[in-house]
XYZ file of C-alpha atoms in Angstrom:
306
model
C -23.308 12.500 1.740
C -19.510 11.397 2.069
C -17.837 10.233 5.124
C -14.488 12.314 4.588
C -13.288 14.577 2.065
C -11.514 12.183 0.340
C -12.580 8.911 -1.332
C -12.006 6.339 1.182
C -11.612 2.852 0.459
C -13.848 1.923 2.767
C -16.243 4.061 1.217
C -15.642 2.777 -2.221
C -16.270 -1.021 -1.133
C -19.613 -0.028 0.792
C -20.634 1.274 -2.522
C -19.482 -1.448 -4.804
C -20.664 -4.441 -2.319
C -23.438 -2.573 -0.219
C -21.639 -3.741 2.927
C -18.353 -3.536 5.102
C -15.941 -5.115 3.594
C -12.095 -5.903 5.151
C -8.857 -7.006 4.155
C -7.481 -10.086 5.527
C -3.654 -9.789 5.140
C -1.911 -12.961 4.323
C 2.082 -13.660 4.496
C 2.004 -16.517 1.842
C 5.661 -17.156 2.226
C 7.241 -15.574 -0.717
C 10.681 -13.623 -0.847
C 11.844 -10.775 -3.125
C 14.465 -10.234 -5.765
C 15.734 -7.641 -2.776
C 16.154 -10.638 -0.210
C 16.928 -13.734 -2.520
C 20.127 -12.322 -4.046
C 18.591 -11.484 -7.110
C 19.004 -7.716 -6.659
C 20.117 -8.015 -2.677
C 20.140 -9.473 0.260
C 19.222 -7.103 2.823
C 15.402 -6.104 1.239
C 14.844 -2.051 0.996
C 16.327 -0.096 3.495
C 13.167 0.464 5.610
C 11.646 -2.892 5.295
C 11.542 -5.023 8.299
C 12.125 -8.770 8.970
C 8.543 -9.392 7.783
C 8.673 -7.746 4.090
C 5.824 -5.413 5.206
C 3.882 -7.698 6.571
C 4.152 -7.026 10.207
C 0.255 -7.310 10.806
C -0.366 -10.139 8.528
C -1.415 -13.594 9.331
C 1.658 -16.151 10.455
C 3.556 -17.769 7.299
C 3.825 -20.873 8.784
C 0.200 -21.461 8.288
C -1.390 -22.486 5.368
C -3.581 -20.100 3.320
C -6.907 -21.122 5.069
C -5.832 -21.325 8.668
C -3.968 -17.459 8.187
C -7.589 -16.536 6.838
C -9.897 -17.811 9.672
C -7.381 -16.654 11.991
C -6.987 -13.051 10.981
C -10.960 -13.238 10.177
C -11.812 -14.370 13.373
C -10.111 -11.289 14.950
C -11.343 -9.002 12.974
C -15.148 -10.380 12.931
C -15.379 -9.057 16.882
C -15.351 -5.489 15.322
C -17.535 -6.311 12.304
C -19.517 -9.458 12.476
C -21.126 -9.305 9.086
C -18.678 -7.957 7.163
C -17.123 -9.311 3.782
C -13.046 -10.163 3.182
C -10.551 -9.194 0.381
C -7.565 -11.828 0.720
C -4.272 -9.404 0.706
C -1.066 -10.992 0.044
C 0.526 -8.493 1.975
C 4.110 -9.875 3.116
C 6.962 -9.424 0.505
C 6.349 -9.881 -3.384
C 3.534 -11.619 -3.943
C 3.861 -12.414 -7.835
C 7.702 -13.830 -7.205
C 6.919 -17.193 -7.306
C 6.095 -19.994 -10.295
C 2.752 -19.281 -12.076
C 1.652 -22.586 -10.511
C 2.372 -21.259 -7.134
C 0.265 -18.471 -7.610
C -2.781 -20.019 -8.875
C -2.257 -22.344 -5.777
C -2.741 -19.998 -3.455
C -4.462 -17.299 -5.075
C -7.452 -19.720 -5.887
C -7.139 -20.873 -2.372
C -7.897 -17.478 -1.029
C -10.611 -17.393 -3.422
C -12.537 -20.461 -1.919
C -12.522 -18.766 1.952
C -16.101 -18.017 2.827
C -16.875 -14.469 2.338
C -13.692 -13.461 0.084
C -15.284 -11.101 -2.493
C -11.587 -10.189 -4.156
C -8.061 -10.019 -4.018
C -5.934 -7.410 -3.535
C -2.088 -8.577 -4.237
C 0.685 -6.058 -3.232
C 4.237 -6.336 -5.843
C 7.185 -5.162 -7.261
C 6.826 -3.366 -10.789
C 9.355 -5.618 -11.998
C 7.766 -8.626 -11.009
C 5.381 -8.616 -13.557
C 6.179 -11.575 -16.371
C 3.868 -12.239 -19.114
C 2.531 -15.248 -17.690
C 1.672 -13.358 -14.168
C 0.156 -10.693 -16.572
C -2.206 -13.039 -18.271
C -3.146 -14.853 -15.004
C -4.063 -11.301 -13.508
C -6.053 -10.396 -16.349
C -8.174 -13.603 -15.924
C -8.486 -13.075 -12.185
C -9.553 -9.747 -13.220
C -12.294 -11.153 -15.389
C -13.978 -12.972 -12.671
C -13.471 -11.965 -9.029
C -13.019 -7.925 -8.349
C -8.840 -7.321 -8.248
C -6.329 -5.060 -7.335
C -2.554 -4.870 -7.781
C -0.483 -2.736 -5.509
C 2.417 -1.276 -7.015
C 5.490 0.039 -4.769
C 6.586 3.231 -6.204
C 7.810 5.732 -3.228
C 9.471 7.818 -4.882
C 9.802 9.030 -8.896
C 13.376 10.205 -8.156
C 15.628 8.035 -9.111
C 18.486 9.136 -6.926
C 15.535 8.268 -3.669
C 14.817 4.604 -5.097
C 18.734 4.222 -5.499
C 19.472 4.988 -2.145
C 16.562 2.998 -0.488
C 17.534 0.094 -2.394
C 14.859 -0.332 -4.358
C 16.639 -2.133 -7.175
C 14.214 -0.598 -10.244
C 13.909 3.003 -11.190
C 11.165 4.886 -12.155
C 10.758 4.158 -15.583
C 10.586 0.185 -14.731
C 7.730 1.355 -12.573
C 6.056 3.316 -15.585
C 6.368 0.052 -17.978
C 4.791 -2.421 -15.014
C 1.855 0.213 -14.726
C 0.957 0.528 -18.373
C 0.961 -3.382 -18.972
C -1.491 -3.543 -16.173
C -3.344 -0.780 -17.144
C -3.249 -2.067 -20.681
C -5.169 -4.747 -19.194
C -8.051 -3.332 -17.540
C -6.507 -4.340 -14.036
C -7.044 -1.862 -11.314
C -4.199 -0.284 -9.756
C -2.831 1.119 -6.672
C 0.466 2.995 -5.914
C 2.265 3.330 -2.855
C 4.591 6.169 -1.912
C 6.288 6.733 1.231
C 6.686 10.515 2.836
C 9.621 11.944 4.600
C 12.617 9.587 2.502
C 15.933 11.136 3.633
C 17.035 13.308 1.366
C 13.801 14.594 -0.047
C 12.448 18.503 0.244
C 8.570 18.570 0.018
C 9.170 20.097 -3.148
C 10.607 16.699 -4.665
C 7.374 14.954 -2.466
C 4.725 17.041 -3.915
C 6.869 16.061 -7.487
C 6.182 12.530 -7.105
C 2.379 13.292 -5.859
C 1.959 15.286 -8.822
C 3.473 12.724 -11.256
C 0.745 10.317 -9.350
C -1.669 12.426 -9.935
C -1.446 12.440 -14.026
C -1.185 8.189 -14.092
C -3.487 6.095 -15.054
C -3.935 4.631 -11.550
C -7.137 4.349 -9.692
C -5.718 4.100 -6.321
C -3.287 5.329 -4.107
C -1.510 4.573 -0.185
C 0.418 7.293 1.084
C 2.955 6.156 3.751
C 4.928 7.852 6.577
C 8.589 6.961 6.932
C 9.347 4.463 9.997
C 12.449 3.996 11.410
C 12.289 0.404 12.261
C 14.600 -1.482 14.685
C 16.608 -4.546 12.491
C 16.443 -2.610 9.304
C 19.056 -1.207 7.521
C 17.919 1.858 7.763
C 17.533 1.990 11.846
C 21.078 1.673 11.600
C 21.940 4.561 8.531
C 19.875 6.562 11.391
C 21.771 5.886 14.048
C 25.037 7.044 12.146
C 23.874 9.550 10.094
C 20.742 11.126 12.144
C 18.283 12.765 9.984
C 15.249 14.795 10.465
C 11.791 12.798 10.907
C 8.697 14.678 9.945
C 6.758 16.188 12.562
C 3.062 15.704 13.095
C 2.382 18.929 11.736
C 4.026 18.790 8.779
C 3.017 15.370 7.999
C -0.794 16.333 8.005
C -0.350 19.690 6.137
C 1.683 17.695 3.092
C -0.629 15.203 2.898
C -3.486 17.822 2.530
C -1.658 19.383 -0.028
C -1.260 16.002 -1.726
C -4.966 15.440 -1.673
C -5.842 18.714 -3.393
C -4.014 17.790 -6.205
C -5.386 14.405 -6.793
C -7.726 13.410 -9.125
C -11.101 13.562 -7.381
C -11.877 9.827 -8.264
C -9.127 8.379 -7.192
C -9.590 6.090 -4.139
C -7.719 6.536 -1.405
C -6.575 3.173 0.040
C -4.161 4.835 3.187
C -3.158 7.941 4.265
C -0.708 6.931 7.220
C 0.060 3.514 8.292
C 1.374 1.730 11.704
C 4.652 0.779 12.311
C 4.811 -2.238 14.875
C 4.655 -0.601 18.388
C 7.684 -2.518 19.739
C 10.133 -1.779 16.655
C 9.216 1.683 16.102
C 12.142 3.829 16.580
C 10.625 6.817 15.247
C 8.291 9.360 14.502
C 7.016 8.253 17.403
C 4.190 9.826 17.076
C 2.727 8.000 14.581
C 1.888 5.213 16.730
C -1.602 7.280 17.465
C -2.791 6.283 13.818
C -6.468 7.687 14.816
C -4.912 11.215 15.809
C -3.342 11.385 12.574
C -6.495 10.685 10.470
C -8.465 13.215 12.666
C -6.273 15.713 12.173
C -6.002 15.390 8.492
C -9.864 15.532 8.449
C -9.275 18.709 11.176
C -7.160 20.151 8.577
C -9.359 19.692 5.147
C -12.127 21.743 7.265
C -9.812 24.269 8.496
C -8.444 24.976 4.958
C -12.095 24.117 3.698
C -10.548 22.181 1.090
C -11.146 18.536 -0.336
C -9.423 15.759 -2.849
C -9.379 17.046 -6.152
C -10.226 20.778 -5.499
C -6.709 22.081 -7.246
C -7.093 19.568 -9.845
C -10.744 20.387 -10.980
C -9.429 24.332 -10.844
C -6.535 23.447 -13.239
């Protein structure tokens, strides 16, 4: 029997590789067009100084040393697991192709690595990068994670993404046309968005040629532009109850085969301004499981009925 009422990434990896596989999060020293002045200097409004790589390896270390350090921590829990090298921090296709090859190939050489996960932006996919990703996809297990956050251009402009929804669709289509697995990221609780607008994003995602989805809760972190905005213009942060209910609503309309990489996330505890209930990640995940049982529902229930 499946361990959850939705298709977890953990379950998918166990089925594919026959054993536990976990991500080793790496910080390869990339930047972002929202950081280097191409589009901006401050990053997306919610993004931390580590470019959403707060739990990744230490940037000053080589890929080999980062990998060894993070792997050793994780091995205490899963001593016989395999690994995905996860290029997480900042924009991980935003560099010359020679540099990408050096980093990706180095990570694939690490003992126990069975594939790659590369987090990037839809507007940072040059022809050279797409060609190389296609090559990688033919010889290893590959995911490309694309930040979307919302389908509403008004929101994308406010949070400083530097691209619109149409650019996301173009980037997705280029990857999909090469047979590359894509996981989209969306954020719930963005300022000014109603539940209906968040569901519109989820409904659009459900109809796209995506193989995976990460659902994030908006975190207000110290030192971010969002924290400064929140101090001057306080807005309502999502309650745990509203978040759990909305996640279940979203799961119901997603394709039953879509792989759910994440249903909530972690903010660095010392930097988290809110929502403070999100510190207890496992309580949130357990509440989602309980709500699915309470409603007698599951991923794809409404998608199937439609």
